[in-house]
Coordinates of C-alpha atoms in Angstrom, one line a residue:
Chain A
M1 CA 32.9 35.5 51.7
Y2 CA 33.3 35.4 47.9
W3 CA 31.5 37.7 45.4
E4 CA 32.2 35.3 42.6
K5 CA 33.4 32.0 44.1
D6 CA 34.0 30.3 40.8
I7 CA 36.2 33.0 39.4
E8 CA 38.0 33.9 42.6
T9 CA 39.0 30.3 43.5
I10 CA 39.4 29.1 39.9
S11 CA 42.2 26.6 39.4
R12 CA 45.4 27.9 37.9
D13 CA 44.9 25.7 34.8
N14 CA 41.4 26.9 34.3
L15 CA 42.5 30.5 34.9
A16 CA 45.2 30.1 32.2
A17 CA 42.6 28.7 29.8
L18 CA 40.3 31.6 30.5
Q19 CA 43.1 34.1 30.1
W20 CA 44.0 32.6 26.7
E21 CA 40.4 32.8 25.5
H22 CA 40.1 36.4 26.5
L23 CA 43.6 37.3 25.2
Q24 CA 42.7 36.1 21.7
Q25 CA 39.6 38.3 21.8
T26 CA 41.5 41.2 23.2
L27 CA 44.2 41.0 20.5
K28 CA 41.6 41.0 17.8
Q29 CA 39.8 43.9 19.4
A30 CA 43.0 45.8 19.9
A31 CA 43.9 45.4 16.2
K32 CA 40.9 47.6 15.4
S33 CA 42.5 50.5 17.1
H34 CA 44.7 52.9 15.2
Y35 CA 47.6 52.4 17.5
Y36 CA 47.7 48.6 17.6
G37 CA 46.6 48.2 14.0
N38 CA 49.7 50.2 13.0
L39 CA 51.9 48.4 15.5
F40 CA 50.9 45.0 14.2
K41 CA 51.5 46.2 10.6
K42 CA 54.9 47.8 11.5
T43 CA 56.2 44.8 13.4
G44 CA 54.8 42.3 11.0
L45 CA 53.0 40.7 13.9
A46 CA 49.4 39.6 13.6
P47 CA 47.1 38.7 16.5
E48 CA 47.2 35.1 15.1
D49 CA 51.0 34.9 15.7
V50 CA 50.3 35.0 19.4
R51 CA 49.7 31.2 19.8
S52 CA 49.9 31.0 23.6
L53 CA 50.0 33.2 26.7
A54 CA 53.8 32.9 26.6
D55 CA 53.8 34.5 23.1
L56 CA 52.4 37.7 24.5
E57 CA 56.1 38.7 25.1
K58 CA 56.5 39.2 21.3
I59 CA 54.3 42.3 21.5
P60 CA 56.3 45.4 22.4
P61 CA 55.1 47.0 25.7
T62 CA 52.9 50.0 25.7
T63 CA 54.0 53.1 27.6
K64 CA 52.3 56.2 28.9
D65 CA 54.1 58.1 26.2
D66 CA 52.4 55.9 23.6
L67 CA 49.1 56.8 25.1
R68 CA 50.0 60.5 25.1
E69 CA 51.2 60.5 21.6
H70 CA 48.0 58.9 20.3
W71 CA 45.8 61.2 22.3
P72 CA 42.9 61.2 22.4
Y73 CA 41.4 58.4 20.2
G74 CA 44.4 56.5 19.0
F75 CA 43.7 53.5 21.2
V76 CA 40.0 53.4 20.8
A77 CA 38.9 50.1 19.3
T78 CA 35.1 50.6 19.1
P79 CA 33.0 53.1 17.2
K80 CA 33.0 56.3 19.2
D81 CA 29.3 56.1 19.7
D82 CA 29.8 53.0 21.9
L83 CA 31.9 55.0 24.4
V84 CA 30.0 56.2 27.4
R85 CA 32.6 57.5 29.8
M86 CA 36.1 58.9 29.9
H87 CA 38.6 59.3 32.7
S88 CA 41.8 61.2 32.6
S89 CA 44.9 61.0 34.8
S90 CA 45.9 64.0 36.7
G91 CA 48.3 66.5 35.2
T92 CA 47.2 68.8 32.4
T93 CA 50.6 69.9 31.0
G94 CA 50.9 68.7 27.5
R95 CA 48.6 65.9 26.9
A96 CA 47.0 64.0 29.7
T97 CA 46.2 60.3 29.2
V98 CA 42.6 59.6 28.5
I99 CA 40.9 56.3 29.0
F100 CA 37.5 55.6 27.3
H101 CA 35.0 53.0 28.5
T102 CA 32.0 51.4 26.8
A103 CA 29.0 50.4 28.9
G104 CA 30.3 46.9 29.0
D105 CA 33.7 48.1 30.2
L106 CA 32.1 50.0 33.0
N107 CA 30.1 46.9 34.0
E108 CA 33.3 44.8 34.2
W109 CA 35.1 47.5 36.2
T110 CA 32.2 47.9 38.6
N111 CA 32.1 44.2 39.1
L112 CA 35.8 44.1 40.0
L113 CA 35.2 46.8 42.7
A114 CA 32.2 45.0 44.1
R115 CA 34.5 41.9 44.2
C116 CA 37.2 43.8 46.1
M117 CA 34.9 45.4 48.6
Y118 CA 32.9 42.2 49.2
M119 CA 36.1 40.3 49.7
S120 CA 37.1 42.6 52.6
G121 CA 33.7 42.3 54.2
M122 CA 31.4 45.0 52.8
R123 CA 27.7 44.0 52.5
R124 CA 24.4 45.5 51.5
N125 CA 23.6 46.7 55.0
D126 CA 26.8 48.8 55.1
V127 CA 26.9 52.6 54.8
F128 CA 29.7 53.6 52.5
Q129 CA 31.2 57.1 52.6
N130 CA 33.4 57.8 49.6
M131 CA 35.9 60.5 50.6
M132 CA 37.5 60.5 47.2
T133 CA 37.5 63.1 44.5
Y134 CA 34.7 62.5 42.0
G135 CA 35.4 63.5 38.4
L136 CA 38.2 62.8 36.0
F137 CA 40.0 60.9 38.8
T138 CA 38.9 57.3 38.8
G139 CA 38.9 56.8 42.6
G140 CA 35.6 58.5 43.2
L141 CA 33.2 57.0 40.6
G142 CA 34.9 53.6 40.5
F143 CA 34.2 52.8 44.2
H144 CA 30.9 54.6 44.0
Y145 CA 29.5 52.2 41.5
G146 CA 31.1 49.1 43.0
A147 CA 29.5 49.9 46.4
E148 CA 26.1 50.4 44.8
R149 CA 26.5 47.1 43.0
I150 CA 26.9 45.4 46.4
G151 CA 23.8 47.3 47.5
A152 CA 25.4 49.4 50.2
L153 CA 24.1 52.8 51.0
V154 CA 26.6 55.2 49.3
I155 CA 27.4 58.7 50.6
P156 CA 29.2 60.4 47.8
A157 CA 31.0 62.8 50.1
G158 CA 33.9 63.6 47.8
A159 CA 37.2 64.8 49.0
G160 CA 38.0 67.4 51.7
N161 CA 35.8 69.5 53.9
S162 CA 36.8 67.6 57.0
K163 CA 34.2 68.9 59.4
R164 CA 31.4 67.9 57.0
Q165 CA 33.0 64.5 56.6
I166 CA 32.9 63.9 60.3
Q167 CA 29.3 65.2 60.5
L168 CA 28.3 62.7 57.8
L169 CA 30.1 59.9 59.5
Q170 CA 28.1 60.6 62.6
D171 CA 24.7 61.4 61.2
F172 CA 24.5 58.4 58.9
E173 CA 26.5 56.0 61.0
T174 CA 29.0 55.2 58.3
T175 CA 30.5 51.8 58.5
V176 CA 32.9 51.7 55.5
I177 CA 35.0 54.5 54.1
H178 CA 37.3 55.0 51.1
I179 CA 40.1 57.5 51.8
I180 CA 43.6 58.6 50.8
P181 CA 46.0 57.4 53.6
S182 CA 47.5 60.8 54.2
Y183 CA 44.1 62.3 54.4
A184 CA 43.0 59.7 57.0
L185 CA 45.9 60.8 59.2
H186 CA 45.0 64.5 58.7
L187 CA 41.3 63.8 59.4
S188 CA 42.3 62.3 62.8
T189 CA 43.6 65.7 63.8
V190 CA 40.3 67.3 62.9
F191 CA 38.6 64.8 65.2
E192 CA 40.9 66.0 68.0
E193 CA 40.2 69.7 67.2
L194 CA 36.5 68.9 67.6
K195 CA 37.2 67.0 70.8
L196 CA 35.9 63.8 69.3
D197 CA 37.3 60.3 69.6
P198 CA 38.4 58.9 66.2
R199 CA 37.6 55.5 67.7
G200 CA 34.1 56.5 68.5
T201 CA 32.7 56.1 65.0
R202 CA 30.9 53.1 63.6
I203 CA 33.5 52.6 60.8
R204 CA 34.8 49.1 60.7
I205 CA 36.4 49.0 57.3
A206 CA 38.5 51.6 55.4
Y207 CA 39.8 51.3 51.9
I208 CA 43.0 53.2 51.5
G209 CA 44.6 53.9 48.2
A210 CA 45.6 56.3 45.5
E211 CA 49.0 56.8 47.0
P212 CA 51.7 54.4 48.1
H213 CA 52.0 53.9 51.8
S214 CA 54.0 51.7 54.1
E215 CA 52.8 48.9 56.4
K216 CA 53.7 51.2 59.3
M217 CA 51.4 53.9 58.0
R218 CA 48.5 51.4 57.6
Q219 CA 49.0 50.2 61.2
K220 CA 49.0 53.8 62.4
I221 CA 45.7 54.5 60.7
E222 CA 44.2 51.3 62.1
D223 CA 45.4 52.2 65.6
I224 CA 44.1 55.7 65.5
Y225 CA 40.6 54.8 64.3
G226 CA 40.2 51.2 65.5
F227 CA 39.1 49.9 62.1
K228 CA 40.7 47.6 59.5
A229 CA 42.4 49.3 56.6
Y230 CA 42.7 47.5 53.3
N231 CA 45.2 48.5 50.6
S232 CA 43.7 49.3 47.2
Y233 CA 45.8 49.5 44.1
G234 CA 44.8 50.7 40.6
L235 CA 45.7 53.0 37.8
S236 CA 43.5 54.8 35.4
E237 CA 45.1 53.0 32.4
M238 CA 43.8 49.7 33.9
N239 CA 40.4 51.2 34.7
G240 CA 41.4 52.7 38.1
P241 CA 40.9 51.1 41.5
G242 CA 39.9 47.5 41.5
V243 CA 43.0 46.1 39.9
A244 CA 44.5 44.6 43.0
F245 CA 43.1 44.6 46.5
E246 CA 43.8 43.1 49.9
C247 CA 41.8 40.2 51.3
P248 CA 41.2 39.8 55.0
C249 CA 44.6 38.2 55.4
Q250 CA 46.1 41.6 54.6
N251 CA 49.2 40.0 53.2
G252 CA 49.6 41.2 49.6
L253 CA 46.9 42.4 47.1
H254 CA 45.1 39.8 44.9
I255 CA 45.5 41.0 41.4
W256 CA 42.5 40.0 39.3
E257 CA 44.0 37.7 36.7
D258 CA 40.7 36.9 35.0
N259 CA 40.7 40.6 33.9
F260 CA 44.4 41.3 33.5
I261 CA 47.5 39.4 32.5
V262 CA 50.2 40.2 35.0
E263 CA 53.9 40.3 34.2
I264 CA 56.7 41.5 36.4
I265 CA 59.7 42.5 34.3
D266 CA 63.2 43.9 34.8
P267 CA 62.7 47.5 33.8
A268 CA 66.2 47.6 32.2
T269 CA 66.2 44.4 30.2
L270 CA 62.4 44.1 29.9
K271 CA 62.8 40.4 30.6
P272 CA 60.4 38.7 33.1
V273 CA 61.6 38.1 36.6
P274 CA 60.5 35.0 38.6
D275 CA 57.7 35.2 41.2
G276 CA 59.1 36.7 44.4
E277 CA 61.6 39.0 42.7
E278 CA 61.0 42.7 42.4
G279 CA 60.4 44.3 39.1
E280 CA 58.0 46.6 37.1
L281 CA 54.4 45.6 36.9
V282 CA 53.2 45.2 33.3
M283 CA 49.5 44.5 32.6
T284 CA 47.3 43.6 29.7
T285 CA 43.6 44.2 29.8
L286 CA 41.5 41.1 29.1
R287 CA 38.0 42.4 29.3
R288 CA 38.1 45.8 27.8
E289 CA 36.5 46.5 24.4
G290 CA 36.6 50.3 24.2
M291 CA 40.2 50.7 24.8
P292 CA 42.2 47.5 25.2
I293 CA 45.8 48.0 26.3
L294 CA 48.5 45.4 25.8
R295 CA 51.5 45.0 28.1
Y296 CA 51.1 48.3 29.7
R297 CA 54.2 49.4 31.7
T298 CA 52.8 50.7 34.9
K299 CA 56.2 52.0 36.1
D300 CA 55.2 50.7 39.5
L301 CA 57.7 48.5 41.3
T302 CA 56.4 45.4 43.2
R303 CA 56.8 41.7 43.4
I304 CA 54.6 38.6 43.4
V305 CA 54.1 37.2 46.8
P306 CA 55.0 33.6 46.4
G307 CA 52.7 30.8 47.7
E308 CA 49.0 30.4 48.2
C309 CA 46.8 32.7 50.2
P310 CA 44.9 31.2 53.1
C311 CA 41.8 33.0 51.9
G312 CA 41.4 30.4 49.1
R313 CA 41.6 32.8 46.2
T314 CA 43.9 31.6 43.5
H315 CA 44.7 35.0 41.9
R316 CA 48.3 35.9 42.7
R317 CA 49.1 38.6 45.1
I318 CA 51.4 41.6 44.6
E319 CA 53.2 43.3 47.4
R320 CA 52.4 46.9 48.3
I321 CA 54.0 49.2 45.7
K322 CA 57.6 49.8 46.6
G323 CA 58.3 52.8 44.3
R324 CA 58.4 53.9 40.7
T325 CA 60.8 53.2 37.8
D326 CA 60.2 56.8 36.7
D327 CA 60.2 60.0 38.6
M328 CA 56.5 60.4 39.2
M329 CA 55.6 61.8 42.6
I330 CA 52.4 61.2 44.4
L331 CA 51.3 63.9 46.8
K332 CA 47.8 63.9 48.4
G333 CA 46.8 61.3 45.9
V334 CA 47.7 63.4 43.0
N335 CA 50.2 62.1 40.5
I336 CA 52.8 64.7 39.5
F337 CA 55.8 64.4 37.1
P338 CA 58.7 66.8 37.5
I339 CA 58.5 67.4 33.7
Q340 CA 55.1 69.0 34.3
I341 CA 56.6 71.4 36.7
E342 CA 59.5 72.0 34.5
K343 CA 57.4 72.8 31.4
K344 CA 55.3 75.3 33.4
L345 CA 58.2 77.0 35.1
M346 CA 60.2 77.4 31.9
G347 CA 57.2 79.2 30.3
I348 CA 57.3 81.9 33.0
P349 CA 59.4 85.0 32.3
G350 CA 61.9 85.6 35.1
V351 CA 62.5 82.0 35.9
G352 CA 66.1 80.9 35.7
K353 CA 67.6 77.7 34.6
N354 CA 67.2 75.3 37.5
F355 CA 64.7 74.2 40.1
L356 CA 64.5 71.7 42.9
I357 CA 61.4 70.0 44.3
I358 CA 61.4 69.1 47.9
L359 CA 58.7 67.0 49.5
D360 CA 58.2 67.1 53.2
R361 CA 55.8 65.7 55.7
E362 CA 54.8 68.0 58.6
G363 CA 52.6 66.1 61.1
Y364 CA 50.2 64.4 58.8
N365 CA 50.4 66.8 55.9
D366 CA 52.6 66.5 52.9
H367 CA 54.0 69.7 51.4
M368 CA 55.8 70.5 48.2
T369 CA 58.4 73.2 48.1
I370 CA 59.9 74.3 44.9
K371 CA 63.2 76.2 44.8
V372 CA 63.3 78.3 41.7
E373 CA 66.3 80.2 40.4
V374 CA 65.6 83.8 39.4
E375 CA 66.8 84.8 36.0
R376 CA 69.7 87.3 36.2
Q377 CA 68.1 89.7 33.8
F378 CA 64.8 89.7 35.6
F379 CA 66.2 91.0 38.9
D380 CA 66.1 94.8 39.1
G381 CA 66.5 95.2 42.8
D382 CA 62.7 95.6 43.4
L383 CA 61.3 93.3 45.9
K384 CA 57.8 93.8 44.5
H385 CA 58.8 92.3 41.2
L386 CA 60.2 89.2 43.0
E387 CA 57.1 88.8 45.0
G388 CA 55.0 89.1 41.9
L389 CA 57.1 86.4 40.2
R390 CA 56.7 84.1 43.2
K391 CA 53.0 84.5 43.2
R392 CA 52.7 83.9 39.5
I393 CA 54.7 80.7 39.8
V394 CA 52.4 79.5 42.6
E395 CA 49.3 80.3 40.7
E396 CA 50.4 78.8 37.4
L397 CA 51.5 75.6 39.1
K398 CA 48.4 75.4 41.2
S399 CA 46.2 75.4 38.1
D400 CA 48.3 72.7 36.6
I401 CA 49.3 70.2 39.2
L402 CA 46.2 70.8 41.5
I403 CA 48.4 71.2 44.5
T404 CA 49.5 74.6 45.9
P405 CA 53.3 74.4 46.2
K406 CA 55.4 76.7 48.4
V407 CA 57.8 78.6 46.1
D408 CA 61.2 79.9 47.2
L409 CA 63.2 82.1 44.8
V410 CA 66.9 81.5 44.9
T411 CA 70.1 82.9 43.4
P412 CA 70.9 81.9 39.8
E413 CA 73.3 78.9 39.5
S414 CA 72.9 78.0 43.2
L415 CA 71.0 74.8 42.5
P416 CA 72.3 71.6 40.9
Q417 CA 72.5 72.0 37.1
S418 CA 69.5 70.5 35.2
E419 CA 71.7 69.0 32.5
G420 CA 72.6 65.4 32.9
K421 CA 71.1 63.4 35.8
A422 CA 70.5 66.2 38.2
K423 CA 68.4 65.2 41.1
R424 CA 65.2 67.2 40.7
V425 CA 63.2 65.8 43.6
I426 CA 64.2 65.4 47.2
D427 CA 61.6 63.4 49.1
N428 CA 62.0 63.8 52.8
R429 CA 58.7 62.0 53.7
K430 CA 59.0 59.1 56.0
D431 CA 56.2 56.8 56.8
Chain B
M1 CA 71.7 114.3 40.8
I2 CA 71.1 110.7 40.9
A3 CA 72.9 108.2 43.0
S4 CA 73.7 104.5 42.6
Q5 CA 72.5 101.9 45.0
L6 CA 73.4 98.3 45.0
S7 CA 70.4 96.0 45.3
I8 CA 71.3 92.4 46.1
F9 CA 69.1 89.4 45.9
A10 CA 69.5 87.2 48.9
E11 CA 67.8 84.2 50.3
N12 CA 66.3 84.9 53.7
K13 CA 68.7 82.9 55.9
P14 CA 71.6 83.2 58.2
G15 CA 74.9 84.1 56.6
K16 CA 73.6 85.7 53.5
L17 CA 74.5 89.3 54.5
A18 CA 77.9 88.0 55.8
E19 CA 78.6 86.6 52.3
V20 CA 78.0 90.1 50.8
T21 CA 79.9 92.1 53.4
G22 CA 82.8 89.6 53.3
I23 CA 83.3 90.3 49.6
L24 CA 83.0 94.0 50.0
A25 CA 85.4 94.0 53.0
G26 CA 87.9 92.1 50.9
E27 CA 87.6 94.7 48.1
K28 CA 88.0 97.5 50.7
I29 CA 84.7 99.0 49.8
N30 CA 83.1 101.3 52.3
I31 CA 79.5 101.0 53.0
R32 CA 77.6 104.2 53.7
A33 CA 74.2 103.0 54.4
T34 CA 72.2 99.8 54.3
A35 CA 68.6 98.6 54.2
I36 CA 67.1 95.2 53.9
S37 CA 63.7 94.3 52.8
T38 CA 62.4 90.7 53.1
S39 CA 59.5 88.7 51.8
D40 CA 59.1 85.3 53.4
T41 CA 62.1 83.3 52.1
F42 CA 63.9 85.9 50.2
G43 CA 64.8 89.5 50.3
V44 CA 66.8 92.4 48.8
I45 CA 69.8 94.0 50.5
H46 CA 70.2 97.7 49.5
L47 CA 73.6 99.3 50.0
I48 CA 75.1 102.7 49.3
V49 CA 78.8 102.2 48.9
D50 CA 81.7 104.5 48.0
D51 CA 82.5 102.7 44.7
P52 CA 79.3 101.0 43.3
E53 CA 80.9 99.9 40.0
R54 CA 83.8 98.1 41.6
A55 CA 81.4 96.6 44.2
L56 CA 79.1 95.4 41.4
A57 CA 82.0 93.7 39.6
A58 CA 83.3 92.0 42.7
L59 CA 79.9 90.8 43.8
T60 CA 78.9 89.6 40.3
K61 CA 82.2 87.7 40.0
A62 CA 81.4 85.9 43.2
G63 CA 78.0 84.8 41.8
V64 CA 75.9 87.2 43.7
L65 CA 72.8 88.5 41.9
V66 CA 73.2 92.3 42.1
K67 CA 71.9 95.3 40.2
I68 CA 72.5 99.0 40.4
R69 CA 69.4 101.0 41.0
R70 CA 69.1 104.7 40.4
V71 CA 67.9 106.4 43.6
L72 CA 67.7 109.9 45.0
A73 CA 70.0 110.7 47.9
V74 CA 68.4 113.9 49.3
L75 CA 70.3 116.1 51.8
L76 CA 68.1 117.0 54.8
D77 CA 68.6 119.2 57.9
D78 CA 69.2 116.9 60.8
R79 CA 66.6 118.6 63.0
P80 CA 62.9 118.2 63.8
G81 CA 60.8 118.6 60.7
G82 CA 63.8 117.9 58.3
L83 CA 62.3 114.8 56.8
D84 CA 58.8 116.2 57.0
K85 CA 59.6 119.0 54.6
L86 CA 60.6 116.4 51.9
A87 CA 57.8 114.0 52.7
Q88 CA 55.2 116.8 52.4
L89 CA 56.6 117.7 49.0
L90 CA 56.6 114.1 47.7
A91 CA 53.0 113.8 49.0
R92 CA 51.9 117.0 47.2
E93 CA 53.6 115.9 44.0
G94 CA 52.1 112.4 44.2
I95 CA 55.5 110.7 44.1
N96 CA 55.3 107.2 45.5
I97 CA 58.2 105.7 47.5
N98 CA 59.1 102.2 46.7
N99 CA 61.8 102.0 49.3
A100 CA 63.6 104.4 51.5
Y101 CA 66.1 104.7 54.3
G102 CA 68.2 107.4 55.9
F103 CA 71.5 108.0 57.6
V104 CA 73.1 110.9 59.5
L105 CA 76.0 112.7 57.9
E106 CA 76.8 115.2 60.6
N107 CA 75.0 114.9 63.9
R108 CA 72.2 117.5 64.3
V109 CA 73.4 119.2 61.1
R110 CA 72.9 117.1 58.0
A111 CA 71.3 113.8 57.1
V112 CA 70.7 111.9 53.9
F113 CA 67.4 110.3 52.9
V114 CA 67.7 107.7 50.2
V115 CA 64.5 107.3 48.1
D116 CA 63.7 104.8 45.5
V117 CA 61.0 106.1 43.2
D118 CA 59.6 105.0 39.9
D119 CA 60.9 107.9 37.8
P120 CA 64.0 109.3 39.5
E121 CA 64.8 111.8 36.7
K122 CA 61.4 113.4 37.0
A123 CA 61.4 113.3 40.8
V124 CA 64.9 114.9 41.0
K125 CA 63.8 117.9 38.9
I126 CA 60.8 118.5 41.1
I127 CA 62.6 118.4 44.4
E128 CA 65.6 120.3 43.3
K129 CA 63.3 123.0 42.0
K130 CA 62.0 123.3 45.6
G131 CA 65.5 123.8 46.9
F132 CA 66.6 120.3 48.0
K133 CA 70.1 119.2 47.3
T134 CA 70.7 115.7 46.0
L135 CA 74.0 113.8 46.0
D136 CA 75.4 111.6 43.3
T137 CA 77.7 108.7 43.8
E138 CA 80.8 110.8 43.8
A139 CA 79.4 113.2 46.4
L140 CA 78.3 110.3 48.6
A141 CA 81.8 108.8 48.4
A142 CA 83.4 112.1 49.4
V143 CA 81.3 113.0 52.4
E144 CA 82.9 112.1 55.7
P145 CA 80.7 110.4 58.3
F146 CA 81.6 112.9 60.9
H147 CA 79.1 111.6 63.4
Y148 CA 81.1 108.5 63.9
M149 CA 84.2 110.5 64.8
K150 CA 82.4 112.3 67.5
Y151 CA 81.7 109.2 69.6

């Protein structure tokens, strides 16, 4: 039941010793990067000043903005020739965040995914269909290599194309899938269209991740398909998937503390909160050489599940993600910030001052509607010009946020003003 | 002559026309003709009124997005073939119609066809040369809608 029993069930004391050892290496490695080298100089801190795990707090947290501002190589700590892979988070407005990996980094990452999948019951005789986007997004390739490491047969199906997905499931008797929860629900309607029973497949395990979902949604997916669905958490800055994963107890996600130092902080005071209390997840990589990141503010809200897990693993568990400390939206597995939409809109002639993003769930499909004020001077009474503007907004946003929004043009000054703390997003999605 | 038409941006939902007519009623502005074109969630309300400048000021003050468009208001005979005569001419001259609507001035005698074209100055010369009469805003304000009185 364990991929690496020694590590997964390591005593807390030994885990702390292991973390300390790797933290020292990581700090030294990080100091080689432009960003941390400067940070240490600027703050007068040296890696040697961190004398214990508790001292880590002395280092200022790293944010997504820091990554963006030092794009693309500011965080790289090895010679560029040692890098073998890059991934980039979704969103192309301004600077996306890029994460680089050495061959050693990929090996560690792959091992974590193998550990996650093995934990929930995947074995070498399984057929694994990966219904995630391959490419810059980490969800596709991450799971792909993890499953190969276990020795399962991998079907690199990629995202979408529902009828072909179902055909593959049937033809190759898929037993394990990796899927975005909202897509799992949508796919069940395609089963119905084809007059097929979603419970009639050989699938016994599904990994669902890349977007936050409720316990109710998980149960719904399990009920529809009759398989076990395990929650997967990750973010590209911390490799991608494989950061935290549910064990068969399905009560919290074990976060791999041999690879990451985990802190939960109060996002306002940046002080740690005790286990059990909700706060922002902050993580430090312990095994990355290409691009170590110290105290990364994930902006994800969660809490540590107190107590021991009956599965025997000693790595602490985080609860499913409750929300964000920033305004990032997740739609169909794609991360979108309102600022991306704002930047794009404000570059289009004819767009007025304000806009409002509305997220809705219709059946099993999520939709984004953007209400956009028309600029007074743009309007000349010609419907054709309005329609042209609407189409241009849709096209420009589509190429940027990878999702096709519905765009409604509205009268100037009819939306809440964008100055101050205007609510830019209304999320009507429920479970 | 060239006439003024109010073109009003409106979201395509109940109550939007009432907002506009409410303001005009309050200003005692008379509406001669209306047309509405819609596209999914929004549309444009076109109005011919007796005092476009005053209507523009009142609507703008109320936050409505409104523009005055220069259109042709062509007098037609209100009998079979009346519109056809104009339509054939526009076709021959290659003048494209962006938007159009009509109303009767005097039953079975005269009607007005409002046409929105790309170059109204050029178009008005062409059709006036062929004997059509066009009305300007003042003329439109002055004409009495006799046909209402007959019913």
